[in-house]
C-alpha positions as a printed NumPy array, in Angstrom:
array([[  0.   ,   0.   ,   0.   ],
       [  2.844,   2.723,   0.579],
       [  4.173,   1.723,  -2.713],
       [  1.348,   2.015,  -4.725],
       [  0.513,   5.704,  -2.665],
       [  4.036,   6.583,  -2.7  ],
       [  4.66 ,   5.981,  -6.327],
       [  1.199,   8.236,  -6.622],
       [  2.465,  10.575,  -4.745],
       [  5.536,  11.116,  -6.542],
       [  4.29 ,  11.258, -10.08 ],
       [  2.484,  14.28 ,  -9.262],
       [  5.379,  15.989,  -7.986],
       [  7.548,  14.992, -11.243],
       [  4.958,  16.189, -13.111],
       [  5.548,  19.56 , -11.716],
       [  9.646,  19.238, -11.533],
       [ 10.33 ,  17.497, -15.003],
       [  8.871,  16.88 , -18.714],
       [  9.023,  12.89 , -18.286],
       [  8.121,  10.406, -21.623],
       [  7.937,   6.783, -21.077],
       [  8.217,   4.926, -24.205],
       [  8.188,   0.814, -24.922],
       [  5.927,   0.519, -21.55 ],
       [  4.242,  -2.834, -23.816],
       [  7.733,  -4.291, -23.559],
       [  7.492,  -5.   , -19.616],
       [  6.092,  -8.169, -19.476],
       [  2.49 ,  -7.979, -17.492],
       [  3.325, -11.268, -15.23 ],
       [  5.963, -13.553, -14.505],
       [  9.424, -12.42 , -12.846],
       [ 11.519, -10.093, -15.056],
       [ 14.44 ,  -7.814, -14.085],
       [ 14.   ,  -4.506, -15.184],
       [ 17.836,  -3.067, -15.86 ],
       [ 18.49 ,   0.604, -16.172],
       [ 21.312,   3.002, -16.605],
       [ 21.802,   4.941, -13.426],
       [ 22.317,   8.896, -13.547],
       [ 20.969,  10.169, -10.116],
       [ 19.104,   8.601,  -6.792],
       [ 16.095,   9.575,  -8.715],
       [ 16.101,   6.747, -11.068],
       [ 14.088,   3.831,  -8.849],
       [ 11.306,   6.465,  -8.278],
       [ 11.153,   7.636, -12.105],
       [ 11.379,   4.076, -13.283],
       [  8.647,   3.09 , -10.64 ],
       [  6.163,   4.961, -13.426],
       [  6.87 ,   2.607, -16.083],
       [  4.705,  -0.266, -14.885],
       [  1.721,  -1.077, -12.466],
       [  3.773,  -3.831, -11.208],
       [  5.676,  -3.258,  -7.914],
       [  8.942,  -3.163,  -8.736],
       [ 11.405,  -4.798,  -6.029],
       [ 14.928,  -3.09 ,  -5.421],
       [ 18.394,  -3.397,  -4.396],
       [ 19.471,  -0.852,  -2.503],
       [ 23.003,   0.062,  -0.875],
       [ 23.4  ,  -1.479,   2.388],
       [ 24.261,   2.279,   4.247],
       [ 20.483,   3.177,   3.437],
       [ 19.57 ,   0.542,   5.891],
       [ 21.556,   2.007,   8.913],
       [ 18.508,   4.342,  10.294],
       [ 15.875,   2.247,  11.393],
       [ 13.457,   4.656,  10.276],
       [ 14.734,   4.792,   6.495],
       [ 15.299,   0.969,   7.229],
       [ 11.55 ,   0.939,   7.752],
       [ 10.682,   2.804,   5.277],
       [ 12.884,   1.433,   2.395],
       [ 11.355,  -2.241,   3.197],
       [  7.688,  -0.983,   2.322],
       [  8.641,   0.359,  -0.488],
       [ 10.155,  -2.828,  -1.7  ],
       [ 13.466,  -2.052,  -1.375],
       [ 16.37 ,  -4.866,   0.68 ],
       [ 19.826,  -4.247,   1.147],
       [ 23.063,  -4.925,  -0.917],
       [ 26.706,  -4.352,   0.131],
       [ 27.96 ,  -3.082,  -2.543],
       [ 31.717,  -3.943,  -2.639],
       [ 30.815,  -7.866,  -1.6  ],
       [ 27.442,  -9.515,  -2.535],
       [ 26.162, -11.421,   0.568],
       [ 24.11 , -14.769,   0.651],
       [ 20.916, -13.115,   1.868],
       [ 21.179, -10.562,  -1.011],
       [ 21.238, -13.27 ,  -3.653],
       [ 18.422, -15.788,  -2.498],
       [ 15.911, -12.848,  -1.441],
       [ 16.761, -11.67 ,  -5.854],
       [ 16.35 , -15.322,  -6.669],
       [ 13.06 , -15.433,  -4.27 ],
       [ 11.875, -12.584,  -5.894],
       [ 12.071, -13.851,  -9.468],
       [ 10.812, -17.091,  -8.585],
       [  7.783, -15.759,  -7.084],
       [  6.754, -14.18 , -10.547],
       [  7.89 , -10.372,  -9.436],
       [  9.787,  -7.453, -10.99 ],
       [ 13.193,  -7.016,  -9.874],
       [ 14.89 ,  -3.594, -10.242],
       [ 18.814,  -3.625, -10.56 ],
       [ 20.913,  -1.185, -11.583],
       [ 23.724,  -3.234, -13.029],
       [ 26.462,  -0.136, -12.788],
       [ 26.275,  -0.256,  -9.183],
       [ 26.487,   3.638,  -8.35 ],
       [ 25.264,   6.577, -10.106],
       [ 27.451,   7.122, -13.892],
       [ 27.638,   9.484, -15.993],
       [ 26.854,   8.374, -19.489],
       [ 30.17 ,   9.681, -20.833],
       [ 31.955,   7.79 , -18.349],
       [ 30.164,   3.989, -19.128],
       [ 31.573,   1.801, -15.896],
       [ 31.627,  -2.068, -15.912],
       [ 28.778,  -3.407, -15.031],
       [ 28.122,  -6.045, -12.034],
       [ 27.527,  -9.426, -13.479],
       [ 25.273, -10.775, -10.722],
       [ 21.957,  -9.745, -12.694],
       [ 22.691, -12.105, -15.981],
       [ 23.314, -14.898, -13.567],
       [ 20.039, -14.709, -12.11 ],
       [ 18.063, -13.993, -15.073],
       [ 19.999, -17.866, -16.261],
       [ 18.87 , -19.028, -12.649],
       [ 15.485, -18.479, -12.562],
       [ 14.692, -18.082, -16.431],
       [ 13.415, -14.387, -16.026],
       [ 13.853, -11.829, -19.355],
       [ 15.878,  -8.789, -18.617],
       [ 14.209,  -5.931, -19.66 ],
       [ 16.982,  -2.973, -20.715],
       [ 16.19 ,   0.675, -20.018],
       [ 17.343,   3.985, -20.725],
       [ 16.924,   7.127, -18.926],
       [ 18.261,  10.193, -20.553],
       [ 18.34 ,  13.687, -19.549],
       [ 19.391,  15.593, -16.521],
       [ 16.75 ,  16.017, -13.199],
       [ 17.059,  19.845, -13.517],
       [ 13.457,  22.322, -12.838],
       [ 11.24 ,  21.705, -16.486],
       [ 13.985,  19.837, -18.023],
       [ 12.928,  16.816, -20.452],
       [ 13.628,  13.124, -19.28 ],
       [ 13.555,  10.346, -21.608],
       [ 12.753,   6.217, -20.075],
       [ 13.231,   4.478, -23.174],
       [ 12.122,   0.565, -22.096],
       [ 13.621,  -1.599, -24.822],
       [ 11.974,  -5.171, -25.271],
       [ 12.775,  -7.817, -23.32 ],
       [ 16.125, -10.172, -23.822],
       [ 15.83 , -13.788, -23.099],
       [ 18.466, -15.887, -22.318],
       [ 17.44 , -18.879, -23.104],
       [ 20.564, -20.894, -25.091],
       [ 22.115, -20.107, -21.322],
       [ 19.735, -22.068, -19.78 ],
       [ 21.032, -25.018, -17.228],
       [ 24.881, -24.29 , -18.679],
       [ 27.718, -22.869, -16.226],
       [ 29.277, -19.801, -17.437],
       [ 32.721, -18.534, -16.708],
       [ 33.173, -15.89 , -15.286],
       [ 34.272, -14.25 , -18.747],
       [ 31.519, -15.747, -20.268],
       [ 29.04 , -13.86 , -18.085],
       [ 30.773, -10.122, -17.79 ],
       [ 31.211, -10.284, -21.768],
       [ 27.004, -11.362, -21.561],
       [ 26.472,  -8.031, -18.945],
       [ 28.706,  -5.994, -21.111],
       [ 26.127,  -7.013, -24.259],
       [ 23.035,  -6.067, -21.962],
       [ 24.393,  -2.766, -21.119],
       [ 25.86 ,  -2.085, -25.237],
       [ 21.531,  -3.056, -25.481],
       [ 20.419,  -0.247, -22.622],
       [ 22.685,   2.356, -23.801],
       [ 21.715,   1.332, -27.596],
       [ 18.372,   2.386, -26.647],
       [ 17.106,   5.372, -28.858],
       [ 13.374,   7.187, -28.811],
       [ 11.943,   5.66 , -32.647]])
């Protein structure tokens, strides 16, 4: 419930702030788990993305948010769980796994920290290996655009990229950064048609 009202809530206000367009909204699938992948530019990004779907998106957040007990709180009804961000616990990969295997959305930002899109980091490779693990499509997204007063922002949702000749093999670990080096050449491929 204080997803669904804060997500409301926040719409309205970025209708006031920014000029948002959503485009490829059709390419989220409408059941079933998926991972929905964006770029990230600023701590924005969950909230704005959070307008792309009526499905609850679930997200990994940076352990330090969890510190107050009050954001703690807070963070955990809006969907959000905890991720250290230097070392990938246990508990952070079987509550993603639970997630996708319980038919939900789950939001990763596969950079890790906010980027610049002139300065394109490596991306984590911990999202591919859980779209193999639980056969879930990753769905690449592209925000564009700077979160200034009036200024135009661009979610460009690109359809959805199965995995599926992965399925039940063992990748190296080359194997599967080249694969979340592809996905990310896909989200930043991503152009407004």
């Amino acid at each position: 419930m204080i997803y669904k009202i804060g997500r409301f809530l926040t719409y309205l206000l970025s209708l006031i702030l920014f000029r948002i367009t959503i485009t490829g909204k059709e390419n989220i699938p409408k059941s079933g788990g998926a991972l929905i992948c964006p770029n990230h530019i600023s701590n924005i990004d969950p909230v704005v993305i959070s307008f792309t779907t009526p499905r609850e998106i679930h997200y990994m957040a940076k352990a330090e948010l969890f510190k107050n007990p009050l954001l703690s709180w807070f963070f955990k009804k809006v969907n959000a769980f905890p991720v250290n961000r230097e070392k990938v616990g246990v508990e952070t990969i079987k509550t993603s796994l639970k997630i996708l295997k319980e038919d939900k959305v789950l939001g990763i930002f596969p950079e890790g920290h906010r980027v610049d899109p002139e300065d394109r980091t490596p991306p984590a490779s911990g999202f591919v290996v859980f779209a193999i693990k639980t056969k879930s499509p990753i769905v690449p997204v592209r925000i564009k655009g700077h979160y200034r007063f009036r200024s135009k922002i661009e979610i460009i949702i690109g359809k959805p990229v199965y995995l599926e000749e992965y399925y039940g093999k063992k990748l190296t670990d080359e194997e599967t950064r080249q694969l979340s080096e592809k996905i990310m050449d896909t989200v930043y491929g991503l152009e407004l048609t």
